[in-house]
Short mmCIF file of C-alpha atoms in Angstrom, two decimals:
data_model
loop_
_atom_site.label_atom_id
_atom_site.label_comp_id
_atom_site.label_asym_id
_atom_site.label_seq_id
_atom_site.Cartn_x
_atom_site.Cartn_y
_atom_site.Cartn_z
CA MET N 1 126.23 77.14 96.50
CA GLN N 2 122.64 76.54 97.55
CA SER N 3 120.23 75.65 94.77
CA GLU N 4 117.30 77.88 93.97
CA ARG N 5 113.69 76.82 93.92
CA TYR N 6 110.44 78.66 93.40
CA ILE N 7 107.10 78.69 95.22
CA ALA N 8 103.87 80.05 93.69
CA ALA N 9 100.93 80.85 95.97
CA ALA N 10 97.37 81.98 95.26
CA ASP N 11 95.12 83.63 97.83
CA LEU N 12 91.55 83.18 96.57
CA GLY N 13 89.51 85.94 98.13
CA THR N 14 85.91 87.00 97.68
CA SER N 15 86.91 90.10 95.72
CA LYS N 16 90.46 89.43 94.51
CA ILE N 17 93.04 86.81 93.61
CA ALA N 18 96.51 87.55 94.96
CA LEU N 19 99.14 85.56 93.03
CA SER N 20 102.71 85.61 94.29
CA VAL N 21 105.94 83.89 93.27
CA ALA N 22 108.98 83.62 95.54
CA LYS N 23 112.55 82.51 94.90
CA ILE N 24 113.86 80.41 97.78
CA THR N 25 117.60 80.09 98.35
CA GLY N 26 118.28 78.21 101.57
CA GLU N 27 116.41 80.19 104.21
CA ASP N 28 116.26 83.34 102.12
CA VAL N 29 112.86 84.26 100.68
CA GLN N 30 112.71 86.78 97.85
CA ILE N 31 109.31 87.74 96.45
CA ILE N 32 109.81 88.24 92.72
CA TYR N 33 106.16 88.64 91.68
CA TYR N 34 102.95 89.82 93.34
CA ARG N 35 99.75 91.01 91.72
CA GLU N 36 96.10 91.27 92.71
CA THR N 37 93.34 90.77 90.14
CA PRO N 38 89.53 90.62 90.54
CA SER N 39 88.17 87.17 91.39
CA ASP N 40 85.00 85.40 90.35
CA GLY N 41 83.10 82.35 91.50
CA VAL N 42 84.24 82.83 95.13
CA ARG N 43 81.89 83.58 98.01
CA TYR N 44 82.85 83.84 101.70
CA SER N 45 86.37 82.73 100.67
CA CYS N 46 84.93 79.45 99.29
CA VAL N 47 84.99 78.45 95.63
CA TYR N 48 81.33 77.82 94.80
CA ASN N 49 81.61 78.00 90.99
CA PRO N 50 84.84 76.29 89.84
CA LYS N 51 84.30 77.17 86.18
CA ARG N 52 83.94 80.89 86.84
CA ALA N 53 86.77 80.87 89.39
CA ALA N 54 89.15 79.17 86.96
CA GLU N 55 89.06 81.93 84.33
CA PRO N 56 90.56 84.82 86.36
CA LEU N 57 93.06 82.44 87.99
CA ARG N 58 94.17 81.23 84.58
CA LYS N 59 94.72 84.81 83.44
CA ALA N 60 96.61 85.66 86.64
CA ILE N 61 98.93 82.67 86.18
CA GLN N 62 99.49 83.52 82.52
CA MET N 63 100.50 87.09 83.39
CA ALA N 64 103.02 85.80 85.94
CA GLN N 65 104.44 83.27 83.48
CA ASP N 66 104.82 85.87 80.74
CA GLU N 67 106.54 88.36 83.04
CA LEU N 68 108.91 85.88 84.69
CA ASN N 69 109.44 83.55 81.72
CA ILE N 70 108.52 80.46 83.73
CA LYS N 71 105.97 77.66 83.66
CA ILE N 72 103.93 77.26 86.87
CA LEU N 73 103.05 73.61 87.47
CA GLN N 74 101.91 73.73 91.11
CA LEU N 75 100.21 76.21 93.40
CA VAL N 76 100.16 76.63 97.15
CA ILE N 77 96.59 77.57 98.00
CA GLY N 78 94.52 78.42 101.06
CA LEU N 79 91.64 76.55 102.65
CA PRO N 80 88.32 78.39 103.17
CA ARG N 81 88.20 80.78 106.12
CA TYR N 82 84.48 80.53 106.76
CA ASN N 83 82.27 77.76 108.16
CA VAL N 84 85.17 76.21 110.07
CA ARG N 85 84.48 74.72 113.47
CA GLN N 86 86.87 73.51 116.17
CA GLU N 87 86.57 70.47 118.40
CA VAL N 88 88.67 68.94 121.17
CA ALA N 89 90.46 65.61 120.66
CA SER N 90 93.01 63.56 122.56
CA ALA N 91 95.29 60.59 121.96
CA ARG N 92 97.32 58.27 124.20
CA MET N 93 100.08 55.79 123.43
CA GLU N 94 102.07 53.30 125.50
CA ARG N 95 105.76 53.57 124.69
CA SER N 96 107.65 50.44 123.61
CA ASN N 97 110.85 51.65 125.29
CA PRO N 98 109.92 53.64 128.41
CA ASP N 99 113.57 54.20 129.41
CA SER N 100 114.35 56.18 126.27
CA CYS N 101 113.66 59.88 125.71
CA ILE N 102 110.49 60.87 123.91
CA SER N 103 111.33 61.74 120.30
CA ARG N 104 109.67 64.14 117.89
CA GLU N 105 108.69 61.18 115.74
CA GLU N 106 106.63 59.79 118.63
CA VAL N 107 104.93 63.16 119.06
CA ASN N 108 104.11 63.23 115.34
CA THR N 109 102.69 59.72 115.61
CA LEU N 110 100.49 60.84 118.49
CA LYS N 111 99.23 63.75 116.43
CA LYS N 112 98.33 61.48 113.54
CA MET N 113 96.47 59.19 115.94
CA ALA N 114 94.37 62.13 117.17
CA ILE N 115 93.35 63.04 113.62
CA ASP N 116 92.76 59.46 112.42
CA ASP N 117 90.70 58.53 115.49
CA TYR N 118 88.51 61.63 115.49
CA PRO N 119 84.95 60.63 114.50
CA VAL N 120 83.89 62.86 111.61
CA ALA N 121 80.09 62.79 111.59
CA ASP N 122 79.64 62.71 107.81
CA GLU N 123 82.83 62.16 105.81
CA SER N 124 80.99 62.89 102.57
CA LYS N 125 80.31 66.47 103.69
CA GLU N 126 83.00 67.36 106.22
CA THR N 127 86.75 66.89 106.54
CA ILE N 128 89.56 67.79 108.93
CA TYR N 129 91.44 70.91 107.85
CA GLY N 130 94.16 70.42 110.46
CA ALA N 131 94.98 70.13 114.15
CA VAL N 132 96.96 72.01 116.78
CA ALA N 133 98.55 70.43 119.85
CA GLN N 134 97.43 72.22 123.02
CA SER N 135 99.27 70.28 125.74
CA PHE N 136 100.98 66.98 126.54
CA SER N 137 101.26 64.83 129.64
CA ALA N 138 103.62 61.98 130.52
CA ASP N 139 102.83 59.33 133.15
CA ASP N 140 99.91 61.48 134.35
CA GLU N 141 102.39 63.59 136.31
CA LEU N 142 104.44 65.73 133.97
CA VAL N 143 102.35 68.28 132.06
CA CYS N 144 104.03 70.01 129.11
CA ALA N 145 102.58 72.97 127.25
CA SER N 146 104.27 72.38 123.91
CA GLU N 147 106.13 69.86 121.80
CA SER N 148 109.50 71.38 122.61
CA ASP N 149 108.80 70.75 126.33
CA VAL N 150 107.76 67.12 126.01
CA VAL N 151 110.47 66.03 123.53
CA GLY N 152 113.41 64.70 125.53
CA THR N 153 111.44 63.64 128.62
CA VAL N 154 111.19 60.02 129.82
CA SER N 155 107.90 58.20 130.55
CA ASP N 156 105.99 54.94 130.10
CA CYS N 157 103.20 56.63 128.13
CA LEU N 158 102.44 59.82 126.28
CA GLU N 159 99.14 61.67 126.02
CA GLY N 160 98.25 64.77 124.01
CA ASN N 161 95.32 67.17 123.79
CA PHE N 162 94.50 68.79 120.44
CA LYS N 163 92.21 71.28 118.75
CA ILE N 164 90.75 69.75 115.60
CA PHE N 165 89.55 72.14 112.89
CA LEU N 166 86.84 70.82 110.57
CA GLY N 167 85.33 72.35 107.47
CA SER N 168 83.10 71.57 104.53
CA LEU N 169 84.47 69.09 101.99
CA LYS N 170 82.71 70.57 98.95
CA PRO N 171 84.83 73.75 98.71
CA LEU N 172 87.97 71.57 98.68
CA ARG N 173 86.58 69.52 95.82
CA ASN N 174 85.71 72.73 94.01
CA ILE N 175 89.31 73.94 94.45
CA ASP N 176 90.57 70.73 92.85
CA ILE N 177 88.11 71.05 89.96
CA MET N 178 89.16 74.68 89.43
CA LEU N 179 92.89 73.88 89.46
CA ASN N 180 92.39 70.94 87.12
CA ASP N 181 90.58 73.25 84.71
CA VAL N 182 93.47 75.72 84.90
CA GLY N 183 96.06 72.96 84.40
CA VAL N 184 98.05 73.26 87.63
CA ALA N 185 98.36 70.92 90.60
CA PRO N 186 97.77 71.79 94.26
CA ALA N 187 101.08 71.60 96.14
CA TYR N 188 99.82 72.47 99.63
CA LYS N 189 96.48 73.55 101.05
CA PHE N 190 96.98 75.71 104.12
CA PHE N 191 94.69 76.82 106.92
CA LEU N 192 95.05 80.52 106.19
CA PRO N 193 94.55 82.00 109.70
CA ASN N 194 97.69 80.17 110.79
CA SER N 195 99.57 81.36 107.68
CA VAL N 196 98.55 85.00 108.22
CA ALA N 197 99.76 84.78 111.81
CA GLN N 198 103.21 83.63 110.65
CA SER N 199 103.34 86.67 108.40
CA VAL N 200 102.25 89.50 110.73
CA LEU N 201 102.71 88.36 114.36
CA ASN N 202 105.98 88.25 116.28
CA GLU N 203 106.91 85.59 118.83
CA GLU N 204 106.31 87.86 121.84
CA GLU N 205 102.73 88.55 120.76
CA LYS N 206 101.98 84.87 120.22
CA ASP N 207 103.50 84.04 123.59
CA ASN N 208 101.86 86.75 125.70
CA GLY N 209 98.40 86.45 124.13
CA VAL N 210 97.05 88.25 121.08
CA ALA N 211 93.91 88.25 118.93
CA LEU N 212 94.62 88.47 115.20
CA VAL N 213 91.59 90.06 113.53
CA GLU N 214 91.58 89.72 109.75
CA ILE N 215 88.96 91.73 107.87
CA GLY N 216 88.62 90.45 104.34
CA ALA N 217 86.10 91.25 101.64
CA GLY N 218 83.61 88.52 102.49
CA VAL N 219 84.81 87.08 105.81
CA SER N 220 86.23 88.50 109.04
CA SER N 221 88.06 86.12 111.35
CA VAL N 222 89.54 85.96 114.85
CA THR N 223 92.64 83.87 115.57
CA ILE N 224 93.89 83.79 119.16
CA TYR N 225 97.41 82.82 120.20
CA ARG N 226 98.75 82.30 123.69
CA GLY N 227 101.86 80.46 124.83
CA LYS N 228 102.93 80.48 121.15
CA ILE N 229 100.05 78.11 120.36
CA LEU N 230 96.92 78.70 118.30
CA ARG N 231 94.17 78.44 120.91
CA HIS N 232 91.02 79.57 119.11
CA TYR N 233 89.66 80.36 115.66
CA SER N 234 86.28 81.66 114.55
CA SER N 235 84.88 83.67 111.65
CA ILE N 236 81.85 85.70 110.62
CA PRO N 237 80.39 86.20 107.10
CA PHE N 238 80.87 89.99 107.06
CA GLY N 239 83.66 92.13 105.68
CA GLY N 240 84.64 94.97 103.40
CA LYS N 241 82.23 93.90 100.68
CA ASN N 242 79.29 94.48 103.02
CA ILE N 243 80.47 98.07 103.55
CA THR N 244 80.69 98.53 99.78
CA ALA N 245 77.16 97.14 99.39
CA ASP N 246 75.82 99.61 101.97
CA ILE N 247 77.35 102.52 100.05
CA ARG N 248 76.02 101.15 96.78
CA TYR N 249 72.42 100.72 97.90
CA GLU N 250 72.25 103.83 100.07
CA CYS N 251 73.66 106.13 97.38
CA GLY N 252 72.42 104.35 94.26
CA PHE N 253 75.90 103.77 92.79
CA ASN N 254 77.20 100.76 90.89
CA GLU N 255 79.50 98.39 92.75
CA LYS N 256 82.73 99.58 91.12
CA LEU N 257 82.07 103.22 91.91
CA ALA N 258 81.00 102.40 95.48
CA GLU N 259 84.23 100.42 96.02
CA ASN N 260 86.40 103.22 94.62
CA ILE N 261 84.67 105.82 96.79
CA LYS N 262 85.19 103.62 99.84
CA LEU N 263 88.90 103.20 99.11
CA ALA N 264 89.51 106.88 98.49
CA PHE N 265 87.22 108.61 100.98
CA GLY N 266 86.16 105.86 103.39
CA ALA N 267 86.62 106.54 107.10
CA CYS N 268 85.09 105.47 110.40
CA VAL N 269 84.10 107.74 113.27
CA PRO N 270 82.62 110.74 111.35
CA ASP N 271 82.94 112.96 114.44
CA LYS N 272 86.74 112.81 114.08
CA LEU N 273 86.89 113.93 110.46
CA GLN N 274 87.45 117.55 111.48
CA SER N 275 87.08 119.93 108.51
CA LEU N 276 86.87 116.99 106.10
CA SER N 277 83.31 116.35 107.24
CA GLU N 278 82.26 119.61 105.58
CA LYS N 279 83.48 118.54 102.13
CA ILE N 280 81.27 117.33 99.30
CA ILE N 281 82.14 114.64 96.75
CA GLN N 282 80.78 115.48 93.31
CA ILE N 283 80.31 112.58 90.87
CA ASN N 284 79.82 113.64 87.26
CA ASP N 285 77.90 111.53 84.74
CA ASP N 286 79.52 112.10 81.35
CA GLU N 287 76.69 110.36 79.48
CA THR N 288 73.83 112.50 80.77
CA GLY N 289 75.79 115.58 81.81
CA SER N 290 74.29 115.40 85.29
CA TYR N 291 76.08 115.02 88.60
CA GLU N 292 75.47 113.84 92.14
CA GLN N 293 76.83 115.17 95.41
CA LEU N 294 77.75 113.05 98.41
CA PRO N 295 78.77 114.68 101.72
CA VAL N 296 81.90 113.04 103.14
CA LYS N 297 80.36 113.00 106.59
CA TYR N 298 77.28 111.11 105.34
CA LEU N 299 79.55 108.59 103.59
CA SER N 300 81.46 108.12 106.84
CA GLU N 301 78.23 107.57 108.75
CA ILE N 302 77.27 104.76 106.37
CA ILE N 303 80.67 103.13 106.75
CA ASP N 304 80.78 103.65 110.51
CA ALA N 305 77.46 101.90 111.11
CA ARG N 306 78.46 98.70 109.31
CA THR N 307 82.01 98.74 110.72
CA ARG N 308 80.66 98.89 114.27
CA GLU N 309 78.49 95.85 113.58
CA ILE N 310 81.52 93.91 112.32
CA ILE N 311 83.58 94.93 115.37
CA ASP N 312 80.74 93.96 117.73
CA ALA N 313 80.64 90.50 116.15
CA VAL N 314 84.44 90.18 116.39
CA LEU N 315 84.46 91.15 120.07
CA TYR N 316 81.69 88.64 120.75
CA GLN N 317 83.87 85.90 119.23
CA ILE N 318 86.81 86.97 121.42
CA GLN N 319 84.60 86.85 124.52
CA GLU N 320 83.27 83.40 123.60
CA SER N 321 86.83 82.07 123.16
CA GLY N 322 87.53 82.24 126.88
CA TYR N 323 90.73 84.23 126.32
CA ALA N 324 89.30 87.74 126.50
CA ASP N 325 91.17 88.50 129.74
CA LYS N 326 94.41 86.83 128.63
CA LEU N 327 95.35 88.99 125.64
CA ARG N 328 98.34 90.84 127.04
CA ASN N 329 99.29 92.13 123.59
CA GLY N 330 95.76 93.09 122.62
CA ILE N 331 94.59 92.99 119.01
CA VAL N 332 96.43 93.01 115.70
CA VAL N 333 94.14 93.95 112.81
CA THR N 334 95.00 93.07 109.22
CA GLY N 335 93.38 92.24 105.88
CA GLY N 336 92.27 94.50 103.04
CA GLY N 337 89.19 95.68 104.96
CA ALA N 338 91.41 97.13 107.69
CA ASN N 339 92.52 99.97 105.42
CA LEU N 340 89.62 102.18 106.48
CA VAL N 341 90.80 105.40 108.11
CA ASN N 342 90.22 105.46 111.89
CA LEU N 343 89.36 101.74 112.05
CA PRO N 344 92.18 100.89 114.53
CA ASN N 345 91.09 103.81 116.73
CA LEU N 346 87.46 102.65 116.61
CA LEU N 347 88.48 99.07 117.45
CA LYS N 348 90.55 100.30 120.41
CA GLU N 349 87.70 102.49 121.62
CA MET N 350 85.13 99.70 121.46
CA SER N 351 87.33 96.90 122.84
CA GLY N 352 89.61 98.58 125.37
CA TYR N 353 92.58 96.59 124.00
CA ASN N 354 95.79 97.97 122.55
CA VAL N 355 95.46 97.76 118.77
CA ARG N 356 98.11 97.78 116.06
CA ILE N 357 97.94 97.33 112.29
CA GLY N 358 99.36 94.04 111.04
CA TYR N 359 101.57 94.50 107.99
CA PRO N 360 103.67 91.59 106.67
CA ARG N 361 106.93 91.53 108.62
CA THR N 362 109.64 92.54 106.15
CA ARG N 363 112.34 90.74 108.15
CA THR N 364 110.92 87.42 106.98
CA PHE N 365 111.32 88.14 103.26
CA SER N 366 112.73 90.57 100.72
CA ALA N 367 110.97 92.11 97.74
CA ASP N 368 112.13 94.63 95.18
CA GLY N 369 109.73 96.14 92.68
CA CYS N 370 106.64 94.21 93.83
CA ASP N 371 103.94 96.82 94.37
CA GLY N 372 101.48 95.95 97.12
CA ILE N 373 103.57 93.22 98.76
CA GLY N 374 103.87 95.28 101.95
CA GLU N 375 100.11 95.91 102.25
CA MET N 376 97.83 94.15 104.72
CA SER N 377 96.01 92.36 101.89
CA ALA N 378 99.25 90.51 101.04
CA ALA N 379 99.61 88.94 104.51
CA ALA N 380 98.02 85.60 103.52
CA SER N 381 100.22 85.24 100.42
CA ILE N 382 103.40 85.90 102.39
CA GLY N 383 102.30 83.51 105.14
CA MET N 384 101.64 80.65 102.70
CA ILE N 385 105.08 81.08 101.14
CA LEU N 386 106.77 81.12 104.55
CA GLU N 387 104.95 77.90 105.49
CA ALA N 388 105.59 76.14 102.18
CA LYS N 389 109.33 76.91 102.13
CA LYS N 390 109.79 74.44 105.04
CA ASP N 391 109.44 71.65 102.50
CA TYR N 392 112.85 71.78 100.86
CA ARG N 393 111.65 69.47 98.06
CA LEU N 394 108.92 71.81 96.83
CA ASN N 395 109.51 73.56 93.52
CA CYS N 396 106.40 74.90 91.79
CA ILE N 397 107.84 75.80 88.40
CA GLU N 398 109.30 74.01 85.40
CA ASP N 399 111.90 76.52 84.22
CA ALA N 400 113.78 79.12 86.24
CA PRO N 401 113.93 82.66 84.81
CA LEU N 402 116.44 82.83 81.98
CA ALA N 403 119.76 84.46 82.83
CA ALA N 404 121.27 86.95 80.44
CA ASP N 405 124.21 84.73 79.55
CA ASN N 406 122.13 81.71 78.47
CA ALA N 407 119.03 83.38 77.03
CA ARG N 408 120.35 83.03 73.49
CA GLU N 409 121.09 79.34 73.96
CA GLU N 410 117.58 78.68 75.26
CA SER N 411 116.11 80.60 72.36
CA GLN N 412 118.02 78.51 69.84
CA THR N 413 116.93 75.30 71.52
CA ALA N 414 113.31 76.44 71.40
CA THR N 415 113.51 76.88 67.63
CA GLN N 416 114.74 73.31 67.17
CA GLU N 417 112.35 71.52 69.50
CA PRO N 418 108.54 71.46 69.24
CA GLU N 419 106.62 73.31 71.91
CA ASN N 420 105.53 71.16 74.83
CA THR N 421 101.76 71.38 75.08
CA GLN N 422 101.24 68.60 77.60
CA GLN N 423 99.29 69.23 80.76
CA ALA N 424 100.96 69.39 84.13
CA PRO N 425 102.02 65.97 85.48
CA GLU N 426 100.29 64.38 88.40
CA ALA N 427 101.41 65.62 91.80
CA GLU N 428 100.66 64.77 95.39
CA VAL N 429 98.35 67.02 97.33
CA HIS N 430 99.90 68.28 100.55
CA GLN N 431 97.34 69.55 103.02
CA GLY N 432 99.12 71.80 105.51
CA GLU N 433 99.31 70.51 109.07
CA LEU N 434 98.89 72.99 111.91
CA PHE N 435 101.18 71.31 114.38
CA GLU N 436 103.52 73.72 116.08
CA GLY N 437 107.17 73.56 115.05
CA GLU N 438 106.75 70.63 112.65
CA ILE N 439 108.38 70.49 109.23
CA LEU N 440 105.50 70.10 106.81
CA GLN N 441 104.71 66.51 105.96
CA PRO N 442 102.48 65.32 103.11
CA ASN N 443 98.97 64.41 104.14
CA ARG N 444 98.16 62.22 101.18
CA ASP N 445 94.60 61.84 99.92
CA GLU N 446 94.26 59.68 96.81
CA ASN N 447 90.92 61.30 96.02
CA GLN N 448 92.58 64.71 95.80
CA LYS N 449 95.35 63.86 93.29
CA LYS N 450 95.26 66.25 90.35
CA LYS N 451 97.29 66.98 87.22
CA LYS N 452 100.20 68.13 87.67
CA ASP N 453 109.83 96.76 99.53
CA GLY N 454 109.06 97.70 102.84
CA LYS N 455 105.84 98.34 104.68
CA GLY N 456 103.94 100.10 101.95
CA ARG N 457 101.14 102.09 103.55
CA LEU N 458 97.94 103.17 101.89
CA THR N 459 98.73 106.76 100.95
CA TRP N 460 96.41 109.32 99.44
CA LYS N 461 98.21 109.25 96.11
CA ARG N 462 97.70 105.52 95.72
CA LEU N 463 94.08 105.78 96.75
CA ARG N 464 93.38 108.68 94.45
CA ASP N 465 94.67 106.73 91.45
CA LYS N 466 92.00 104.10 92.09
CA VAL N 467 89.08 106.51 92.03
CA ASN N 468 87.01 107.11 88.92
CA ASN N 469 88.11 110.20 87.07
CA THR N 470 84.58 111.53 87.38
CA PHE N 471 85.44 113.15 90.70
CA GLU N 472 85.87 116.90 90.61
CA GLY N 473 89.55 117.65 89.98
CA ALA N 474 89.81 120.69 92.18
CA PHE N 475 88.52 118.71 95.16
CA ASP N 476 91.17 115.98 94.84
CA ASN N 477 94.13 118.00 96.03
CA THR N 478 92.23 119.60 98.92
CA LEU N 479 90.89 116.27 100.18
CA GLY N 480 94.28 114.61 99.80
CA ASN N 481 95.94 117.14 102.08
CA LEU N 482 93.18 116.81 104.64
CA PHE N 483 93.43 113.00 104.63
CA ASP N 484 97.17 113.11 105.23
CA SER N 485 96.80 115.42 108.21
CA MET N 486 93.71 113.84 109.74
CA GLU N 487 94.13 112.27 113.17
#
């Protein structure tokens, strides 16, 4: 019987922390816990205030531990999405035994050479987040597009071309400070665009050419795949939080109310709202007895203006990538900000590409009773777990959930032994490599060592539950029916 192990992952977003726990049995992935809670101390997906960021993460971990009866010692966590640049690098090696077939170990050695030899301008401010092999050549004659093509060939030398992704070092240090404050160790740090792609894209899309557009709260990003290889990544500092801010300042609401209104009534393309555009949202103030009225069409116009700016910036990034005319499978849009009604239609209209919504692929995992795990906002969490499970040694918890037949025995033992209040033991930091098809290997950095359901769609009922109860009750049912039937 295959042994069970557990992986805990935290997606630190600008507006929320998504904490998930998965039970891994062989190749089977079962999500046993997923919950989103408001974040703090995070801006543009970067931890800028470790002390403030630690508090909500600590509470999120405690809630998971209490519900699952486990102790989380390590976390898989994502690298910042913003302020990441890509550069081109290459490496060449003369083979000691040119008559033998090229092995995967030699390819891995070549990759490490490309990273180690790349000249980082200022190592005190910038670091390499990862690298992706773009192509290989052997004896200057045989050109191979991927690792699987070059492994097994025979040549005197081997040369590889790579995309190197670099980012600021300070956010990584802040992540370590935050986790040390919480009392958990970083198990892996993953480049999230690659993780999200593993969660929502299929092999045909990555092979034929696709642009994965992720709209988060503070950052929107573009990740382009072709030939099953990550070819381009870029990001912009705009997202769903900017839309909320526009509603807040234009209408004079507080941030919470503006966010709830956006979630419940937010839509792009006001001309396609049909009869909904004639409706009025009434917000009652229980303290003063007054009320305000907001036409749905006017709200949609506010949202539409900012959304078009974000899409324009995304399309500019696609054009600059050089792959604009090579995206046979068009665009896949995901992330919490993609929940706006009519956004896929607007993106298709403005870009001319085929557009689909990117939900986590349920064939890659199972989940029972985890609300929200099938939503677009959970894509990064699922992707990190799928990447981390490749390391068969990784186990992020101290105690597995107690079974019914031994719960009493554990309880008796607990009464006899003093409670263990020690901090988590030291653990190695594993920074996720981006090399295609490679089992994850530790990228050790002594300076970073620290103490150790289906595709749930955003329905009207779930949206309505998030809205302040100050909305006029009679309007709720009418608007709900209209939203469900709107094109």
